[in-house]
Amino acid sequence: MILFINIGRILSQQSAKRKIWHYVKMWFGAWWKIVLWIVWFLCQFNYFNYNWEQWYGYTKGARCSVPEDEMEDLRNLGRTVQDVLESAGVTYFLLYGSLWGALRIGDILPWDNDIDMGINKDDMKVPIDDVVTALQAKDLSARYNTNGAINVFSKSKFQSRVDIMLFSDWYSTGTMHRIGWETYIFPLYYRTQHSFPYQLIKRPLDTIDFIGRKWPAPHGGKEIMKYHYPRDYWKETKPEGC
């Protein structure tokens, strides 16, 4: 009788162990699938952005021209942001579509709906939060995102937008990189199309006409565009249908 009881206990313990091992394998199996799916997604997203990023690829279906009152609100926002950055002693410069507008027509491109700027974070003598606070003191909506950009909005009905991207030579190699967590998640995209030589923004910067003022701009005119839009920087592309 005792023998049968001991055998029953052993079988019961083995059954419990099998159940535990079964659940462990299920748990690890599910997590491995999740991890593999995340890795696949990040690889696909990096590849998609790397191949999709053209200097006006995002404007498919965009308006061919922004109404003048809306455009003027954006210009006023840009001038206010410029004043704040000047007061803060920040090294800033035009970038992306806004630099194209300055190079080509001395103004915002007719179909563009924001202003793009860059800041050399390595030169900043004030904390980022102080810059955000100074912008908010001008009755603007401003916030610093962990993707390495300060987003500024007017409080008008148009909610015009200025994006200020922060760059740093964080590897001390003479190459400026976008800061923020997204640069680690999407390295192919950010390292290939949002990096450029420090020499292009070395002080003193060039100046260029933009929205009725002189603005700092990278050296060499469109030279920086070769790094941001390597596959089509030489094209004068317009939104589809314009």
Coordinates of C-alpha atoms in Angstrom, one line a residue:
M1 CA 0.0 0.0 0.0
I2 CA 2.8 2.4 1.0
L3 CA 4.5 1.5 -2.3
F4 CA 1.5 2.5 -4.3
I5 CA 1.2 5.8 -2.3
N6 CA 4.9 6.7 -3.0
I7 CA 4.5 5.8 -6.7
G8 CA 1.4 8.1 -6.8
R9 CA 3.3 10.9 -5.2
I10 CA 6.2 10.6 -7.6
L11 CA 3.9 10.6 -10.6
S12 CA 2.1 13.6 -9.2
Q13 CA 5.3 15.5 -8.7
Q14 CA 6.5 14.6 -12.2
S15 CA 3.1 15.7 -13.6
A16 CA 3.5 19.1 -11.8
K17 CA 7.0 19.5 -13.1
R18 CA 5.8 18.8 -16.6
K19 CA 3.1 21.4 -16.3
I20 CA 5.5 23.9 -14.9
W21 CA 8.0 23.2 -17.8
H22 CA 5.1 23.4 -20.3
Y23 CA 4.1 26.9 -19.0
V24 CA 7.8 28.0 -19.0
K25 CA 8.2 27.0 -22.6
M26 CA 4.9 28.7 -23.5
W27 CA 6.0 31.9 -21.8
F28 CA 9.4 32.0 -23.3
G29 CA 8.0 31.0 -26.7
A30 CA 5.6 33.8 -26.6
W31 CA 8.3 36.3 -25.6
W32 CA 10.6 35.2 -28.3
K33 CA 7.9 35.7 -30.9
I34 CA 7.3 39.2 -29.5
V35 CA 11.0 40.0 -29.6
L36 CA 11.4 38.7 -33.1
W37 CA 8.3 40.7 -34.2
I38 CA 9.7 43.9 -32.7
V39 CA 13.1 43.3 -34.4
W40 CA 11.4 42.6 -37.7
F41 CA 9.3 45.8 -37.4
L42 CA 12.3 48.0 -36.5
C43 CA 14.2 46.5 -39.5
Q44 CA 11.3 47.2 -41.8
F45 CA 10.7 50.7 -40.5
N46 CA 14.4 51.6 -40.9
Y47 CA 14.4 50.2 -44.4
F48 CA 11.2 51.9 -45.3
N49 CA 12.3 55.3 -44.0
Y50 CA 15.8 55.0 -45.6
N51 CA 14.3 54.3 -49.0
W52 CA 11.2 56.6 -48.7
E53 CA 12.9 59.8 -47.4
Q54 CA 13.0 62.2 -50.2
W55 CA 13.0 66.0 -49.6
Y56 CA 9.4 66.2 -50.5
G57 CA 8.3 62.6 -50.3
Y58 CA 6.0 63.5 -47.4
T59 CA 4.0 66.1 -49.3
K60 CA 2.0 63.7 -51.4
G61 CA -1.5 65.1 -51.5
A62 CA -0.4 68.4 -49.9
R63 CA -1.7 71.8 -50.9
C64 CA 0.1 73.5 -53.8
S65 CA 0.0 76.8 -51.9
V66 CA -0.7 77.8 -48.3
P67 CA -3.2 80.7 -47.9
E68 CA -1.4 84.0 -47.3
D69 CA -2.9 84.7 -43.9
E70 CA -1.8 81.3 -42.7
M71 CA 1.6 81.8 -44.3
E72 CA 2.0 85.1 -42.5
D73 CA 1.1 83.6 -39.2
L74 CA 3.9 81.1 -39.8
R75 CA 6.4 83.9 -40.7
N76 CA 5.5 85.7 -37.5
L77 CA 6.0 82.6 -35.5
G78 CA 9.4 82.1 -37.1
R79 CA 10.5 85.6 -36.3
T80 CA 9.4 85.3 -32.7
V81 CA 11.3 82.0 -32.3
Q82 CA 14.4 83.6 -33.9
D83 CA 14.3 86.4 -31.4
V84 CA 14.1 84.0 -28.5
L85 CA 17.1 82.0 -29.8
E86 CA 19.1 85.1 -30.4
S87 CA 18.5 86.2 -26.8
A88 CA 19.5 82.8 -25.5
G89 CA 22.8 82.9 -27.4
V90 CA 22.0 79.6 -29.2
T91 CA 23.7 78.5 -32.4
Y92 CA 20.7 77.9 -34.7
F93 CA 20.4 77.5 -38.4
L94 CA 17.8 76.8 -41.1
L95 CA 17.4 73.2 -42.2
Y96 CA 15.4 70.9 -44.5
G97 CA 12.5 72.4 -46.5
S98 CA 13.0 75.8 -44.9
L99 CA 16.6 76.0 -46.1
W100 CA 15.4 75.1 -49.6
G101 CA 12.9 77.9 -49.4
A102 CA 15.6 80.4 -48.3
L103 CA 18.0 79.2 -51.0
R104 CA 15.4 79.3 -53.8
I105 CA 13.0 82.2 -53.0
G106 CA 14.2 83.8 -49.8
D107 CA 10.9 82.7 -48.1
I108 CA 8.9 79.7 -47.1
L109 CA 8.1 77.5 -50.0
P110 CA 4.5 78.1 -51.1
W111 CA 3.3 74.6 -50.1
D112 CA 5.3 74.3 -46.9
N113 CA 3.4 74.4 -43.6
D114 CA 6.2 74.6 -41.0
I115 CA 9.7 76.0 -40.4
D116 CA 12.6 73.6 -39.8
M117 CA 15.6 74.7 -37.8
G118 CA 18.6 73.1 -36.1
I119 CA 20.5 73.8 -32.9
N120 CA 24.1 72.9 -32.1
K121 CA 23.5 71.5 -28.6
D122 CA 27.2 71.4 -27.9
D123 CA 27.3 75.2 -28.0
M124 CA 24.3 75.7 -25.8
K125 CA 25.1 77.8 -22.7
V126 CA 21.6 77.5 -21.3
P127 CA 19.5 74.4 -20.5
I128 CA 17.0 73.2 -23.1
D129 CA 14.2 73.7 -20.5
D130 CA 15.2 77.4 -20.2
V131 CA 14.7 77.8 -24.0
V132 CA 11.3 76.1 -23.8
T133 CA 10.3 78.4 -20.9
A134 CA 11.4 81.5 -22.9
L135 CA 9.3 80.4 -25.8
Q136 CA 6.3 79.8 -23.6
A137 CA 6.8 83.3 -22.2
K138 CA 6.1 84.7 -25.7
D139 CA 2.6 83.1 -25.5
L140 CA 3.6 80.2 -27.6
S141 CA 3.0 76.5 -27.0
A142 CA 6.4 74.8 -26.8
R143 CA 7.6 71.5 -25.6
Y144 CA 10.8 69.4 -25.7
N145 CA 10.3 65.9 -27.0
T146 CA 12.5 62.9 -26.2
N147 CA 13.1 62.5 -29.9
G148 CA 15.5 65.4 -29.7
A149 CA 13.3 68.3 -31.0
I150 CA 11.6 71.4 -29.6
N151 CA 8.2 71.8 -31.1
V152 CA 6.7 75.3 -31.1
F153 CA 3.1 76.2 -32.0
S154 CA 1.4 79.5 -32.4
K155 CA -1.9 79.8 -30.5
S156 CA -3.7 81.3 -33.5
K157 CA -6.4 79.4 -35.3
F158 CA -3.7 78.1 -37.7
Q159 CA -1.5 76.6 -35.0
S160 CA 1.5 77.3 -37.1
R161 CA 4.5 75.1 -36.3
V162 CA 8.3 75.5 -35.9
D163 CA 10.4 72.4 -35.3
I164 CA 13.8 72.9 -33.8
M165 CA 16.0 69.8 -34.1
L166 CA 19.0 69.4 -31.7
F167 CA 22.3 68.0 -33.0
S168 CA 25.4 67.0 -31.2
D169 CA 28.9 65.6 -32.1
W170 CA 28.4 63.0 -29.4
Y171 CA 31.1 60.6 -30.7
S172 CA 33.6 63.5 -31.0
T173 CA 34.2 62.4 -34.6
G174 CA 33.4 65.7 -36.3
T175 CA 29.9 64.5 -37.4
M176 CA 26.7 66.0 -36.0
H177 CA 23.9 63.6 -35.1
R178 CA 20.3 64.1 -34.1
I179 CA 19.9 63.5 -30.4
G180 CA 17.0 61.6 -28.8
W181 CA 15.8 58.0 -28.3
E182 CA 14.5 57.6 -31.9
T183 CA 18.1 57.8 -33.1
Y184 CA 18.8 54.5 -31.3
I185 CA 15.7 52.8 -32.4
F186 CA 16.0 53.8 -36.1
P187 CA 19.8 54.1 -36.6
L188 CA 19.8 53.5 -40.3
Y189 CA 17.4 56.3 -40.9
Y190 CA 18.9 58.9 -38.6
R191 CA 22.6 58.0 -39.1
T192 CA 22.4 58.2 -42.9
Q193 CA 20.0 61.1 -43.4
H194 CA 20.1 63.2 -40.3
S195 CA 23.8 63.5 -39.8
F196 CA 26.3 65.9 -41.4
P197 CA 29.9 67.2 -40.8
Y198 CA 30.4 69.7 -38.0
Q199 CA 32.3 72.0 -40.4
L200 CA 29.0 72.9 -42.1
I201 CA 27.8 74.7 -39.0
K202 CA 31.0 75.9 -37.5
R203 CA 30.8 79.5 -36.3
P204 CA 30.5 82.0 -37.8
L205 CA 27.7 80.7 -39.9
D206 CA 26.7 82.0 -43.3
T207 CA 23.6 84.2 -43.5
I208 CA 20.7 84.0 -45.9
D209 CA 17.5 86.0 -46.6
F210 CA 14.4 84.3 -45.1
I211 CA 10.9 85.7 -44.2
G212 CA 12.2 89.3 -44.4
R213 CA 15.2 88.8 -42.2
K214 CA 18.8 87.5 -42.3
W215 CA 19.0 84.0 -40.9
P216 CA 22.0 81.8 -40.0
A217 CA 22.5 79.0 -42.5
P218 CA 25.0 76.1 -42.9
H219 CA 28.1 76.8 -45.0
G220 CA 28.1 75.9 -48.6
G221 CA 24.4 76.6 -49.5
K222 CA 22.9 73.3 -50.4
E223 CA 26.0 71.3 -49.4
I224 CA 24.2 70.0 -46.3
M225 CA 21.3 68.7 -48.4
K226 CA 23.7 66.1 -49.8
Y227 CA 23.6 64.5 -46.4
H228 CA 19.9 64.9 -45.6
Y229 CA 18.6 63.9 -49.1
P230 CA 21.4 62.0 -50.7
R231 CA 19.2 60.5 -53.5
D232 CA 17.5 63.6 -54.8
Y233 CA 18.9 66.8 -53.3
W234 CA 19.6 68.2 -56.8
K235 CA 16.0 68.0 -57.9
E236 CA 13.5 70.9 -57.6
T237 CA 10.6 68.7 -56.6
K238 CA 7.1 70.0 -56.0
P239 CA 4.1 68.2 -54.3
E240 CA 2.4 65.8 -56.5
G241 CA 0.0 67.5 -58.9
C242 CA 1.4 71.0 -58.5

